[in-house]
Tab-separated table of C-alpha atoms in Angstrom:
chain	number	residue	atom	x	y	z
A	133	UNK	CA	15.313	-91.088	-21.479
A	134	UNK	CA	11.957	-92.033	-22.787
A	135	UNK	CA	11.743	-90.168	-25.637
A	136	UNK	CA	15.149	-91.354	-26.960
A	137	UNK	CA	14.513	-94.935	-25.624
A	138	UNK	CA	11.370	-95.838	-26.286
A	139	UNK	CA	11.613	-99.155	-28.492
A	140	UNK	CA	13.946	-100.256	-25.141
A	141	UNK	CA	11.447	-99.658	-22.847
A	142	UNK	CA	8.756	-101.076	-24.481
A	143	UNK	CA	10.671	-104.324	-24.921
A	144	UNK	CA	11.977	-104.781	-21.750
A	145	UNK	CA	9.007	-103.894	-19.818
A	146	UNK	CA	5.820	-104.694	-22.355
A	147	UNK	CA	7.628	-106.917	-24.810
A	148	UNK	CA	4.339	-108.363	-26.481
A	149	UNK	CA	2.789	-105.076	-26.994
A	150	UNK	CA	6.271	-104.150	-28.729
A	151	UNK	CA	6.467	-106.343	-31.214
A	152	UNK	CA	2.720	-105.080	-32.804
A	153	UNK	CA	4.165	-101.503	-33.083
A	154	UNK	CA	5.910	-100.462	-36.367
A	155	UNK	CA	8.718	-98.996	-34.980
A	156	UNK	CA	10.168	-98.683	-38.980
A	157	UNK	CA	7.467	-95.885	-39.002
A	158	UNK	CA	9.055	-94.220	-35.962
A	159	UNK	CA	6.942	-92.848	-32.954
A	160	UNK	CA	6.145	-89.037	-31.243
A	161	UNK	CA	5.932	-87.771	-28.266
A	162	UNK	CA	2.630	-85.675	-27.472
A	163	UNK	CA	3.828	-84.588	-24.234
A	164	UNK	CA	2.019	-81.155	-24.829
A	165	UNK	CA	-0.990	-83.193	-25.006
A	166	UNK	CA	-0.891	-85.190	-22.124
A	167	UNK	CA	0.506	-82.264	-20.141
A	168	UNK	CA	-2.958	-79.946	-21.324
A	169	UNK	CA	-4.960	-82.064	-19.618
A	170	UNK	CA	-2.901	-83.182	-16.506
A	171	UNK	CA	-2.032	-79.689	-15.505
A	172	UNK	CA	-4.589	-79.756	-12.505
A	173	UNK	CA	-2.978	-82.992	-11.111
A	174	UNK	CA	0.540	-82.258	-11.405
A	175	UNK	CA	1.308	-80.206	-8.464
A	176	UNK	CA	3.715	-81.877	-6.362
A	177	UNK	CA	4.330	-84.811	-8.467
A	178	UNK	CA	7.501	-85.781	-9.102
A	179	UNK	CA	7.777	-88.118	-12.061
A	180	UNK	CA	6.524	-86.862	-15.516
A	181	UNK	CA	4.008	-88.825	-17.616
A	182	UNK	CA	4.341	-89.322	-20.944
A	183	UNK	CA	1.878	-89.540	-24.832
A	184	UNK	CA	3.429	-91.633	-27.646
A	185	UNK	CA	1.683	-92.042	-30.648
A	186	UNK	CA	2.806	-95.355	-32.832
A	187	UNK	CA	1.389	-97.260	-35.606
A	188	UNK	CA	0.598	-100.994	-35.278
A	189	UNK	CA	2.052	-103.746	-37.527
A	190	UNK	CA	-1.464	-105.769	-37.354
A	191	UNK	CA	-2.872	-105.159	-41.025
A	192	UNK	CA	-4.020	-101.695	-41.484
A	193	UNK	CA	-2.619	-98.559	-39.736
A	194	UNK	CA	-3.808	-97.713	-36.897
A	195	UNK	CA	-2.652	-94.852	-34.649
A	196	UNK	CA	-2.165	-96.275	-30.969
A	197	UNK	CA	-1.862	-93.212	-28.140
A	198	UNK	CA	0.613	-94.849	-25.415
A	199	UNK	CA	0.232	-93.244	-21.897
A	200	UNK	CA	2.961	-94.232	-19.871
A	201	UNK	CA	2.120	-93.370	-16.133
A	202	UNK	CA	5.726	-93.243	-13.795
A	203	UNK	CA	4.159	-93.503	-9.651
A	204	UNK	CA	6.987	-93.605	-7.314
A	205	UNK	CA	4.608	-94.097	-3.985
A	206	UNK	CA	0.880	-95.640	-3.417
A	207	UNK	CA	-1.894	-93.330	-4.241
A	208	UNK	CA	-5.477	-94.267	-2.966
A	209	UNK	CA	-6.946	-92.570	-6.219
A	210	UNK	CA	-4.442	-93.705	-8.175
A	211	UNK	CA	-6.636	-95.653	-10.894
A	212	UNK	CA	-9.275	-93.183	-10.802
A	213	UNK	CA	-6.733	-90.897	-12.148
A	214	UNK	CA	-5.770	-93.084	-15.019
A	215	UNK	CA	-9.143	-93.714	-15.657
A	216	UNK	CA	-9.789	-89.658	-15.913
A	217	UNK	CA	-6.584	-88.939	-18.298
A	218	UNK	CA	-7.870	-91.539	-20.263
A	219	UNK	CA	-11.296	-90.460	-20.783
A	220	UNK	CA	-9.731	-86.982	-21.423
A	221	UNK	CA	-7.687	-87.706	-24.028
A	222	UNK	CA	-10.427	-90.059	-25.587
A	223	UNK	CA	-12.716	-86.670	-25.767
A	224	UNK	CA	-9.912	-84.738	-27.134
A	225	UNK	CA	-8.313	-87.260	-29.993
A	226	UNK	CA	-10.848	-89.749	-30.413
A	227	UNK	CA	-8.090	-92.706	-30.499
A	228	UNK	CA	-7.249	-96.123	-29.204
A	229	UNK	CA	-5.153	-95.646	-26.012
A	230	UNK	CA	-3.340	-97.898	-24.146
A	231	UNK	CA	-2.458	-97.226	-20.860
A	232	UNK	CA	0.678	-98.396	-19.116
A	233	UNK	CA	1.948	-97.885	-15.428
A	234	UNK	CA	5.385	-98.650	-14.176
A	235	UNK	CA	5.271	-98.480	-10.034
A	236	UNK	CA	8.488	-98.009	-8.627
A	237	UNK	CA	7.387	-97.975	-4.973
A	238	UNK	CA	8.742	-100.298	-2.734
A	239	UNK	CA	5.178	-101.171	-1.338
A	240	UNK	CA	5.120	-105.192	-2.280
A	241	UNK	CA	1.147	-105.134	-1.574
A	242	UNK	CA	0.569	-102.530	-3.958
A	243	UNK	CA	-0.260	-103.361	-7.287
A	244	UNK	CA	-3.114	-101.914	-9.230
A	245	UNK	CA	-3.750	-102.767	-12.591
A	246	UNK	CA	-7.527	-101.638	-12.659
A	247	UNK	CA	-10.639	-99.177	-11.765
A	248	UNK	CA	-14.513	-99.667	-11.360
A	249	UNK	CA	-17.412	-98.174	-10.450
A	250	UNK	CA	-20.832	-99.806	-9.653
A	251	UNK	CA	-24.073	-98.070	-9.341
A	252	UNK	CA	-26.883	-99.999	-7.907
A	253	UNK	CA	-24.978	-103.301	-8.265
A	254	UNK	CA	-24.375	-102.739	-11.944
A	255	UNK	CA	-20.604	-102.305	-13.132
A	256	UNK	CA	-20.691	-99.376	-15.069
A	257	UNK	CA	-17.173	-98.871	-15.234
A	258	UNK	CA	-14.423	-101.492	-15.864
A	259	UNK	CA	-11.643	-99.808	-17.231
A	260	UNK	CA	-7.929	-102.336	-17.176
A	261	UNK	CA	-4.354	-100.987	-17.970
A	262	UNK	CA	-1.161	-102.990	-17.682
A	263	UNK	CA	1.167	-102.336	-15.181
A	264	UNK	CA	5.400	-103.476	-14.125
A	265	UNK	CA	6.607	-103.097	-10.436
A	266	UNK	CA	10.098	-102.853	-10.032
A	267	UNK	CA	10.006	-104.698	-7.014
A	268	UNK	CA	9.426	-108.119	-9.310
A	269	UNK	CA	12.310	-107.528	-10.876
A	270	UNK	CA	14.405	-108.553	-8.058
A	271	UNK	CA	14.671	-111.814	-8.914
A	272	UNK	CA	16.190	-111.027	-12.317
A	273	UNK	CA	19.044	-108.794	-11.248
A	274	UNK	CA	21.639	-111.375	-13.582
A	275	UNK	CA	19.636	-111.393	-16.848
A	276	UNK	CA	19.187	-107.492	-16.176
A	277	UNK	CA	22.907	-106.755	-15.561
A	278	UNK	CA	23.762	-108.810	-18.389
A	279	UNK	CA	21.128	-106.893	-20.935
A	280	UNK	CA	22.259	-103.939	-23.047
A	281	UNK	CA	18.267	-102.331	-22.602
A	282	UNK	CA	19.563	-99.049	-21.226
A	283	UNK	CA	16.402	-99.767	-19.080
A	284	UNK	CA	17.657	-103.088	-17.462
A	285	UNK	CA	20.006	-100.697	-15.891
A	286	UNK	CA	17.576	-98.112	-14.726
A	287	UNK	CA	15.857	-101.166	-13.225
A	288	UNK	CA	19.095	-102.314	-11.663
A	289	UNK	CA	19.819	-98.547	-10.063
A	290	UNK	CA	16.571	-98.597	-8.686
A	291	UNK	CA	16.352	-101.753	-6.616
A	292	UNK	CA	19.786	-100.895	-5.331
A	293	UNK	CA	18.376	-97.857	-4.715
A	294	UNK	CA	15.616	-99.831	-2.283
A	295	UNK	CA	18.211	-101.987	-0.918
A	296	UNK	CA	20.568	-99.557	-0.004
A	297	UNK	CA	17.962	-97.083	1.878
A	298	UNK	CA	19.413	-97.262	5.092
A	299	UNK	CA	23.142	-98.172	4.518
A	300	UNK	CA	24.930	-95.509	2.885
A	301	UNK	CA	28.583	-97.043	2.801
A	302	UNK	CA	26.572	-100.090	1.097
A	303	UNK	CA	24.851	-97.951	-1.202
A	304	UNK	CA	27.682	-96.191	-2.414
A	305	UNK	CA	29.522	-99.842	-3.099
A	306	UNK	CA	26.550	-100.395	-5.099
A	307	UNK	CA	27.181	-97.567	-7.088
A	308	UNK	CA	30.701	-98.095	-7.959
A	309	UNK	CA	29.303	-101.495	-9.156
A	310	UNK	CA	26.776	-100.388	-11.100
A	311	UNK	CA	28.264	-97.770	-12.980
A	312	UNK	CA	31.535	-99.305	-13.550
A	313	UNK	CA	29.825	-101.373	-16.294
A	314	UNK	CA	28.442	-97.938	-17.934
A	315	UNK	CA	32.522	-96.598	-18.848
């Protein structure tokens, strides 16, 4: 759904950063990439990462690698990680990268957005990336349901998703609602 949806995504879930990409110029995937250097960290995952690589609108053209990290449950190392795909793929294309994370755990305490490491009191490494939790879109379920993003509807399946964990007769309600709209 990401590769076909990409302008959606990035608007509903990092709006500002897409309107500075020249989407006119279109975008690829580099999932071959991404996947080269992930390969030791992929066992048992269950969501798949993704590479994009987009031009920006800001004045010259410059070629922006977007890592888009998917983390259904809290990982301790978790930042670390992103912090070690990042340095990978800055040895291996020598580009700007922006990382993004979209946590769909239902963990309301969990929210990481950065990692650091200090060495004799000195921060040595400060290294940020931008991150959306499902869970705070509860509180928009109306604007979402009401949105054509193909995304706002992912968004919306998920949280009923969390809602509905232990009530199955609810949770199938739920999804009569929810795709009902879809036909």
């Amino acid at each position: 759904m990401l590769d076909a949806y990409f302008q959606a995504f990035m608007e509903l879930f990092y709006l500002e950063i897409a309107e500075k990409i020249d989407w006119a110029a279109g975008y690829e995937t580099l999932d071959k990439e991404l996947q080269a250097i992930t390969t030791d960290a992929m066992i048992g995952k269950r969501f798949v990462d993704k590479l994009f690589k987009v031009k920006t609108l800001e004045g010259q053209e410059e070629v922006i690698l977007i890592h888009i990290e998917i983390q259904g449950k809290k990982e301790e190392a978790f930042s670390k990680r992103l912090f070690q795909y990042y340095c990978k793929l800055f040895a291996k294309r020598d580009q700007s990268i922006l990382t993004l994370a979209i946590l769909t755990d239902d963990n309301r305490n969990w929210h990481p957005k950065n990692y650091q490491k200090e060495v004799f009191g000195f921060s040595v490494i400060n290294f940020n990336f931008q991150t959306n939790k499902l869970l705070d879109y509860q509180n928009k379920k109306q604007a979402l349901s009401k949105s054509n993003n193909p995304f706002a509807t992912v968004v919306l399946v998920h949280l009923a998703f969390i809602e509905t964990k232990k009530n199955l007769e609810t949770r199938c309600q739920m999804k009569f609602s929810l795709t009902r709209p879809l036909y």
